[in-house]
Short mmCIF file of C-alpha atoms and ligand atoms in Angstrom, two decimals:
data_model
loop_
_atom_site.label_atom_id
_atom_site.label_comp_id
_atom_site.label_asym_id
_atom_site.label_seq_id
_atom_site.Cartn_x
_atom_site.Cartn_y
_atom_site.Cartn_z
CA MET A 93 -22.98 -8.81 41.02
CA ALA A 94 -20.81 -10.50 43.71
CA TRP A 95 -17.52 -9.33 45.35
CA TYR A 96 -15.21 -12.12 43.31
CA ASP A 97 -16.52 -11.32 40.27
CA ASP A 98 -13.33 -9.08 39.10
CA PHE A 99 -11.27 -12.17 39.71
CA LYS A 100 -12.75 -14.38 38.18
CA ALA A 101 -10.10 -15.54 35.95
CA ILE A 102 -7.81 -16.45 39.16
CA LEU A 103 -10.35 -18.37 40.95
CA THR A 104 -12.42 -21.64 41.67
CA LEU A 105 -14.96 -22.32 43.80
CA ASP A 106 -15.35 -24.80 46.34
CA ALA A 107 -11.37 -26.38 45.53
CA PRO A 108 -10.36 -29.35 47.20
CA LEU A 109 -7.05 -28.61 49.37
CA GLY A 110 -6.28 -31.93 50.45
CA PRO A 111 -4.20 -32.87 46.74
CA LYS A 112 -2.25 -29.43 47.72
CA THR A 113 -0.97 -30.32 51.05
CA TRP A 114 1.86 -33.48 51.83
CA LEU A 115 -0.71 -35.19 53.89
CA GLY A 116 -3.33 -35.17 51.56
CA VAL A 117 -6.69 -35.11 53.78
CA GLY A 118 -8.98 -32.18 54.68
CA GLY A 119 -12.27 -30.30 53.06
CA ALA A 120 -12.25 -27.16 50.74
CA ALA A 121 -11.16 -23.69 50.53
CA LYS A 122 -14.98 -21.72 49.30
CA TYR A 123 -12.55 -19.17 47.11
CA PHE A 124 -9.17 -20.81 46.08
CA PHE A 125 -7.25 -17.84 43.98
CA VAL A 126 -4.30 -17.90 42.28
CA PRO A 127 -2.77 -14.34 41.54
CA ARG A 128 -0.54 -13.54 38.71
CA GLY A 129 1.21 -11.04 39.94
CA SER A 130 2.05 -8.57 42.91
CA GLU A 131 -0.58 -5.47 41.66
CA GLU A 132 -3.74 -8.30 41.25
CA LEU A 133 -2.74 -9.48 44.53
CA SER A 134 -2.48 -6.65 46.03
CA ALA A 135 -6.49 -5.61 45.27
CA LEU A 136 -7.19 -8.89 45.58
CA VAL A 137 -6.20 -8.39 49.22
CA ARG A 138 -8.40 -4.69 49.22
CA ARG A 139 -11.07 -6.84 47.93
CA LEU A 140 -11.19 -9.47 50.69
CA GLY A 141 -10.26 -7.14 53.05
CA ALA A 142 -13.70 -4.94 52.19
CA ALA A 143 -15.89 -7.90 51.62
CA ARG A 144 -14.53 -9.25 55.22
CA ILE A 145 -13.27 -12.35 53.49
CA PRO A 146 -10.75 -13.53 56.09
CA PHE A 147 -7.72 -15.35 53.82
CA HIS A 148 -4.90 -18.12 54.15
CA VAL A 149 -1.93 -18.18 52.45
CA LEU A 150 -0.74 -21.42 50.96
CA GLY A 151 2.45 -22.91 49.84
CA ALA A 152 3.60 -26.15 49.06
CA GLY A 153 1.15 -27.70 51.68
CA ALA A 154 3.99 -29.45 53.70
CA ASN A 155 3.68 -28.55 56.97
CA LEU A 156 -0.97 -27.84 56.88
CA LEU A 157 -3.52 -29.94 58.26
CA VAL A 158 -6.42 -29.22 56.45
CA ARG A 159 -9.56 -29.82 58.75
CA ASP A 160 -12.67 -31.89 57.16
CA GLU A 161 -14.64 -29.12 56.84
CA GLY A 162 -12.46 -27.38 54.48
CA VAL A 163 -12.02 -23.31 54.85
CA SER A 164 -14.83 -21.01 54.69
CA GLY A 165 -13.00 -18.22 53.83
CA ALA A 166 -9.89 -18.05 50.84
CA VAL A 167 -7.33 -19.44 50.15
CA LEU A 168 -4.58 -17.57 48.32
CA SER A 169 -2.05 -19.51 46.52
CA LEU A 170 1.52 -17.61 45.14
CA ALA A 171 2.09 -20.40 43.00
CA ALA A 172 1.87 -18.70 39.73
CA PRO A 173 5.37 -18.38 38.03
CA ALA A 174 5.62 -14.25 38.88
CA PHE A 175 5.96 -15.34 42.40
CA ALA A 176 8.53 -18.11 41.76
CA ALA A 177 11.11 -15.86 40.31
CA VAL A 178 15.17 -16.62 41.38
CA THR A 179 18.09 -14.22 40.41
CA ILE A 180 21.67 -14.73 41.86
CA THR A 181 23.97 -12.02 41.47
CA GLY A 182 27.40 -12.62 43.50
CA ASN A 183 26.25 -14.41 47.02
CA ARG A 184 23.04 -12.86 46.98
CA VAL A 185 19.77 -14.59 45.94
CA GLN A 186 16.20 -12.96 45.49
CA ALA A 187 13.99 -16.10 45.49
CA GLY A 188 9.69 -15.09 45.04
CA ALA A 189 7.94 -16.98 48.16
CA GLY A 190 6.66 -19.90 45.80
CA ALA A 191 10.12 -20.29 44.80
CA ASP A 192 10.75 -24.11 45.44
CA MET A 193 13.20 -24.96 48.11
CA ALA A 194 14.06 -28.17 47.03
CA LYS A 195 14.86 -26.62 43.81
CA LEU A 196 16.64 -23.57 44.97
CA VAL A 197 19.12 -25.60 47.10
CA LEU A 198 20.40 -27.16 44.15
CA GLN A 199 21.02 -24.48 41.68
CA CYS A 200 22.61 -22.34 44.56
CA ALA A 201 25.08 -25.87 45.10
CA ARG A 202 25.40 -25.49 41.41
CA ALA A 203 26.07 -22.20 41.70
CA GLY A 204 28.92 -22.55 44.51
CA LEU A 205 26.90 -21.01 47.53
CA ALA A 206 26.78 -22.50 50.15
CA GLY A 207 24.12 -21.71 53.45
CA LEU A 208 20.98 -23.84 52.41
CA GLU A 209 21.98 -27.66 51.90
CA CYS A 210 20.66 -27.74 55.69
CA LEU A 211 17.04 -27.54 53.60
CA ALA A 212 17.80 -30.57 51.81
CA GLY A 213 14.90 -32.86 51.98
CA ILE A 214 12.51 -29.88 53.77
CA PRO A 215 9.99 -29.82 51.41
CA GLY A 216 7.94 -26.24 50.70
CA THR A 217 8.17 -22.98 48.61
CA VAL A 218 10.74 -20.09 50.01
CA GLY A 219 7.89 -18.21 51.64
CA GLY A 220 6.59 -20.95 53.45
CA GLN A 221 9.94 -21.67 54.86
CA ILE A 222 10.96 -18.16 55.85
CA ARG A 223 6.68 -18.70 58.01
CA MET A 224 8.52 -21.51 59.42
CA ASN A 225 11.80 -20.74 60.21
CA ALA A 226 12.73 -24.28 58.64
CA GLY A 227 15.26 -26.01 59.37
CA GLY A 228 16.67 -28.77 62.10
CA SER A 229 20.31 -30.15 63.51
CA PHE A 230 22.03 -28.70 60.26
CA GLY A 231 21.11 -25.25 60.19
CA SER A 232 17.89 -22.94 59.56
CA ILE A 233 16.55 -20.94 56.65
CA GLY A 234 17.16 -17.91 58.86
CA SER A 235 20.08 -17.01 59.65
CA ARG A 236 20.40 -16.68 55.80
CA VAL A 237 17.83 -14.09 55.11
CA ARG A 238 19.11 -10.67 54.66
CA GLU A 239 15.91 -9.03 53.44
CA ILE A 240 12.16 -9.63 53.23
CA THR A 241 9.51 -8.11 51.20
CA VAL A 242 5.96 -8.18 52.31
CA MET A 243 1.99 -6.86 51.58
CA ASP A 244 0.38 -6.58 54.70
CA HIS A 245 -3.75 -6.81 54.96
CA THR A 246 -4.01 -2.97 52.90
CA GLY A 247 -2.57 -4.98 50.01
CA ARG A 248 0.71 -2.34 50.83
CA VAL A 249 4.41 -3.72 49.69
CA SER A 250 7.53 -2.86 52.05
CA THR A 251 10.75 -4.56 52.86
CA VAL A 252 11.71 -5.81 56.36
CA ALA A 253 15.25 -5.59 56.46
CA ARG A 254 17.68 -8.63 58.36
CA GLU A 255 18.03 -5.89 61.48
CA GLN A 256 14.09 -6.05 62.34
CA LEU A 257 13.47 -9.89 61.72
CA SER A 258 13.41 -12.86 64.42
CA PHE A 259 13.39 -15.99 63.75
CA THR A 260 13.56 -18.55 66.47
CA TYR A 261 13.10 -22.54 66.44
CA ARG A 262 10.38 -23.04 64.03
CA GLN A 263 9.43 -19.09 64.24
CA GLY A 264 9.54 -16.94 61.43
CA TYR A 265 8.38 -14.09 60.13
CA ARG A 266 4.55 -13.41 61.23
CA ASP A 267 4.09 -10.08 61.05
CA ALA A 268 2.40 -9.09 57.47
CA PRO A 269 -0.04 -12.18 56.10
CA LEU A 270 2.25 -12.13 52.72
CA ILE A 271 5.91 -12.64 52.66
CA LEU A 272 6.46 -12.04 48.54
CA ARG A 273 9.50 -12.84 48.06
CA ALA A 274 13.32 -12.66 49.97
CA GLU A 275 17.04 -11.92 49.67
CA LEU A 276 19.55 -14.20 50.94
CA GLU A 277 22.74 -14.10 51.40
CA LEU A 278 25.09 -17.21 51.27
CA THR A 279 28.68 -17.99 51.45
CA PRO A 280 31.08 -18.66 48.08
CA GLU A 281 31.94 -22.70 48.03
CA ASP A 282 33.06 -25.54 46.28
CA PRO A 283 29.95 -26.70 44.12
CA GLN A 284 31.34 -30.73 44.56
CA ARG A 285 31.84 -30.75 48.05
CA LEU A 286 28.63 -28.67 48.52
CA ALA A 287 26.63 -31.64 46.45
CA ALA A 288 28.42 -34.24 48.43
CA ARG A 289 26.92 -32.38 51.84
CA ILE A 290 22.98 -32.33 50.18
CA LYS A 291 23.48 -36.12 49.51
CA GLU A 292 24.38 -36.92 52.74
CA ILE A 293 22.14 -34.78 54.91
CA TRP A 294 19.62 -36.38 51.67
CA MET A 295 20.37 -39.97 52.95
CA TYR A 296 20.16 -39.14 56.19
CA LYS A 297 16.57 -37.61 56.34
CA LYS A 298 16.03 -40.70 54.25
CA ASN A 299 16.80 -42.75 56.50
CA THR A 300 15.35 -41.50 59.59
CA GLN A 301 12.19 -39.73 57.96
CA PRO A 302 8.97 -41.66 56.46
CA LEU A 303 9.58 -39.66 53.10
CA ALA A 304 7.64 -42.07 50.95
CA GLU A 305 4.64 -41.87 53.25
CA HIS A 306 2.20 -38.83 53.40
CA SER A 307 2.82 -37.07 56.31
CA ALA A 308 3.25 -32.97 57.44
CA GLY A 309 7.10 -33.30 58.77
CA CYS A 310 7.29 -32.81 62.96
CA ILE A 311 3.53 -32.80 64.26
CA PHE A 312 4.98 -31.64 67.88
CA ARG A 313 7.24 -28.65 68.64
CA ASN A 314 9.97 -30.00 71.35
CA ALA A 315 9.42 -29.31 74.70
CA ALA A 316 11.95 -26.89 76.60
CA GLY A 317 14.60 -28.55 74.68
CA VAL A 318 13.33 -32.29 74.67
CA SER A 319 13.02 -34.00 71.72
CA ALA A 320 8.43 -34.18 71.18
CA GLY A 321 10.24 -37.64 69.21
CA ALA A 322 12.14 -38.71 71.47
CA LEU A 323 9.12 -38.71 74.16
CA ILE A 324 6.97 -40.53 72.16
CA ASP A 325 8.82 -42.91 71.20
CA GLN A 326 9.83 -43.88 75.12
CA ALA A 327 5.90 -43.54 75.32
CA GLY A 328 5.47 -46.65 73.36
CA LEU A 329 3.34 -44.45 70.82
CA LYS A 330 5.43 -45.42 67.16
CA GLY A 331 2.82 -47.13 65.21
CA LEU A 332 -0.58 -46.47 67.61
CA ALA A 333 -3.01 -45.36 64.63
CA VAL A 334 -6.28 -43.78 64.42
CA GLY A 335 -8.51 -45.31 61.86
CA LEU A 336 -5.33 -45.04 58.50
CA ALA A 337 -3.38 -42.58 60.48
CA ARG A 338 -0.54 -43.54 62.22
CA VAL A 339 2.53 -42.74 64.13
CA SER A 340 5.43 -43.47 61.91
CA GLU A 341 7.60 -45.97 62.86
CA ARG A 342 10.55 -44.86 61.50
CA HIS A 343 10.30 -40.91 63.30
CA ALA A 344 7.91 -40.50 66.12
CA ASN A 345 6.92 -36.99 65.81
CA PHE A 346 5.23 -37.44 62.23
CA ILE A 347 1.79 -38.70 61.77
CA VAL A 348 1.61 -40.94 58.83
CA ALA A 349 -1.84 -40.52 56.24
CA ARG A 350 -3.02 -43.95 54.32
CA PRO A 351 -4.60 -43.12 51.32
CA GLY A 352 -9.04 -42.62 52.48
CA ALA A 353 -7.39 -41.23 55.64
CA THR A 354 -9.41 -38.14 56.76
CA ALA A 355 -8.61 -34.89 58.98
CA ARG A 356 -10.41 -36.14 61.72
CA GLN A 357 -8.58 -39.27 62.45
CA ILE A 358 -4.92 -37.49 62.63
CA LEU A 359 -6.39 -35.07 64.52
CA ASP A 360 -7.94 -37.64 67.13
CA LEU A 361 -4.07 -39.15 66.94
CA ILE A 362 -2.93 -36.11 67.67
CA GLU A 363 -5.13 -35.60 71.33
CA LEU A 364 -4.51 -39.29 71.71
CA VAL A 365 -0.68 -38.83 71.52
CA ARG A 366 -1.19 -35.55 73.64
CA ARG A 367 -2.22 -37.05 76.15
CA ARG A 368 -0.28 -40.81 76.67
CA VAL A 369 2.83 -38.03 76.46
CA ARG A 370 1.14 -36.22 79.48
CA GLU A 371 0.24 -39.05 81.76
CA ARG A 372 3.99 -40.60 81.38
CA PHE A 373 5.92 -37.84 81.49
CA GLN A 374 3.68 -34.95 82.70
CA VAL A 375 4.71 -32.29 79.49
CA ALA A 376 2.20 -30.54 77.37
CA LEU A 377 3.34 -30.76 73.80
CA GLU A 378 2.41 -28.42 71.41
CA THR A 379 1.64 -28.56 68.13
CA GLU A 380 3.91 -27.30 65.12
CA VAL A 381 1.69 -28.41 61.70
CA VAL A 382 -0.31 -25.38 61.11
CA ILE A 383 -4.05 -26.71 61.06
CA TRP A 384 -6.73 -24.64 59.06
C1 LIG B 751 8.55 -35.27 54.63
C2 LIG B 751 8.71 -33.60 55.37
C3 LIG B 751 9.90 -32.90 56.02
C4 LIG B 751 9.88 -32.45 57.13
N1 LIG B 751 11.23 -31.89 57.02
C5 LIG B 751 10.90 -30.91 57.79
C6 LIG B 751 12.81 -30.40 58.67
O1 LIG B 751 13.68 -31.11 58.48
N2 LIG B 751 12.14 -29.40 59.19
C7 LIG B 751 10.85 -28.35 59.45
O2 LIG B 751 11.73 -26.90 59.58
N3 LIG B 751 10.37 -28.54 58.09
C8 LIG B 751 10.13 -29.82 58.05
N4 LIG B 751 8.68 -29.92 57.20
C9 LIG B 751 7.86 -29.05 57.21
C10 LIG B 751 7.65 -28.12 56.17
O3 LIG B 751 8.83 -28.51 54.79
C11 LIG B 751 8.02 -26.85 56.82
O4 LIG B 751 7.24 -26.51 57.36
C12 LIG B 751 8.07 -26.03 55.19
O5 LIG B 751 8.34 -24.61 56.27
C13 LIG B 751 6.87 -25.66 54.71
O6 LIG B 751 6.61 -24.67 53.81
P1 LIG B 751 5.27 -25.16 52.68
O7 LIG B 751 5.45 -23.88 51.46
O8 LIG B 751 5.43 -26.10 52.47
O9 LIG B 751 4.25 -24.09 53.76
P2 LIG B 751 2.82 -24.44 53.88
O10 LIG B 751 2.53 -25.56 54.57
O11 LIG B 751 1.64 -23.98 52.67
O12 LIG B 751 2.19 -23.75 55.16
C14 LIG B 751 2.88 -23.01 56.68
C15 LIG B 751 2.76 -21.91 57.14
O13 LIG B 751 3.61 -21.22 56.25
C16 LIG B 751 2.26 -20.25 55.38
N5 LIG B 751 2.60 -19.40 54.68
C17 LIG B 751 3.10 -20.30 53.41
N6 LIG B 751 3.46 -19.35 52.02
C18 LIG B 751 3.38 -18.04 52.66
C19 LIG B 751 3.88 -16.85 52.14
N7 LIG B 751 4.29 -16.50 51.07
N8 LIG B 751 3.13 -15.66 53.29
C20 LIG B 751 2.96 -15.67 54.54
N9 LIG B 751 2.98 -17.21 55.06
C21 LIG B 751 2.88 -18.52 54.24
C22 LIG B 751 0.89 -20.23 55.81
O14 LIG B 751 0.03 -19.15 56.04
C23 LIG B 751 1.23 -21.66 56.88
O15 LIG B 751 1.06 -21.07 57.80
C24 LIG B 751 8.94 -31.53 56.52
C25 LIG B 751 7.70 -31.57 56.14
C26 LIG B 751 7.16 -32.87 55.54
C27 LIG B 751 5.98 -33.45 54.91
#
């Protein structure tokens, strides 16, 4: 009897991860689970612990680079409907970690609630965005989070209040492995004004980012207040390529992958960019993209 026999209904063995990420590259997960609810997830987390199988949590894969070798442990996806429920009560929004942020931004705007427009054009799930404190010059998700519900490595569920949370530049909640849902506090606003604002932010993104190509958003973190994209641009690296991976001409901090690109090519390009920027500006760029 295998350790996963009780979970066969939600398990895919050797599941290719590339198609589940925005970059579209990388190998397979040895064990890929899509639990149907919190109790099943809790039992699975306990079983993984007992079997000493490490696990990763997958959101929309918008900030993820999976190596060509894949993941030898388990990957847990919160894509089941039970993790994507959204309820709006007054100016409070309860959103499951698996909820799609693009849809939530529009849903809140239609309900006349402001605060998430800053996330227009940023792909991902509620859980992934809270993990990364997604955002940018228009604002970040962290400022709207009142409380989150999380699960620890023993499968225990607890809530973490705003006062215990710390959101900094692209660093959100990382203490427990699984974010299950969040309560957001928004501000009443005219839906038409919100729609216009979302359109404005969306157009800005469309004009400055290679949205039609495979990418993972910004590859590097800004270094001590200096824009990583500006450094890469000033080093003349736009268009630099390794195989089918290329530094975007539209946004120097994006690497775009043509169909057929490998994770190895992207990783080599990351190292090349890092080396050239270090040689030119004596700045060591750190990656923002999560590498599995
Ligand atoms: C075209 C494009 C533009 C982008 N622009 C921006 C931008 O302007 N600003 C910005 O901040 N980001 C941007 N990104 C990156 C990406 O959208 C964000 O990082 C987003 O938060 C990723 O969410 P996700 O659900 O896809 O997470 P994933 O990529 O699936 O995972 C990212 C990390 O979060 C963890 N995670 C995911 N879900 C959970 C969960 N439920 N519980 C615990 N951990 C979890 C994963 O384990 C992983 O460590 C962009 C990406 C693309 C492709």
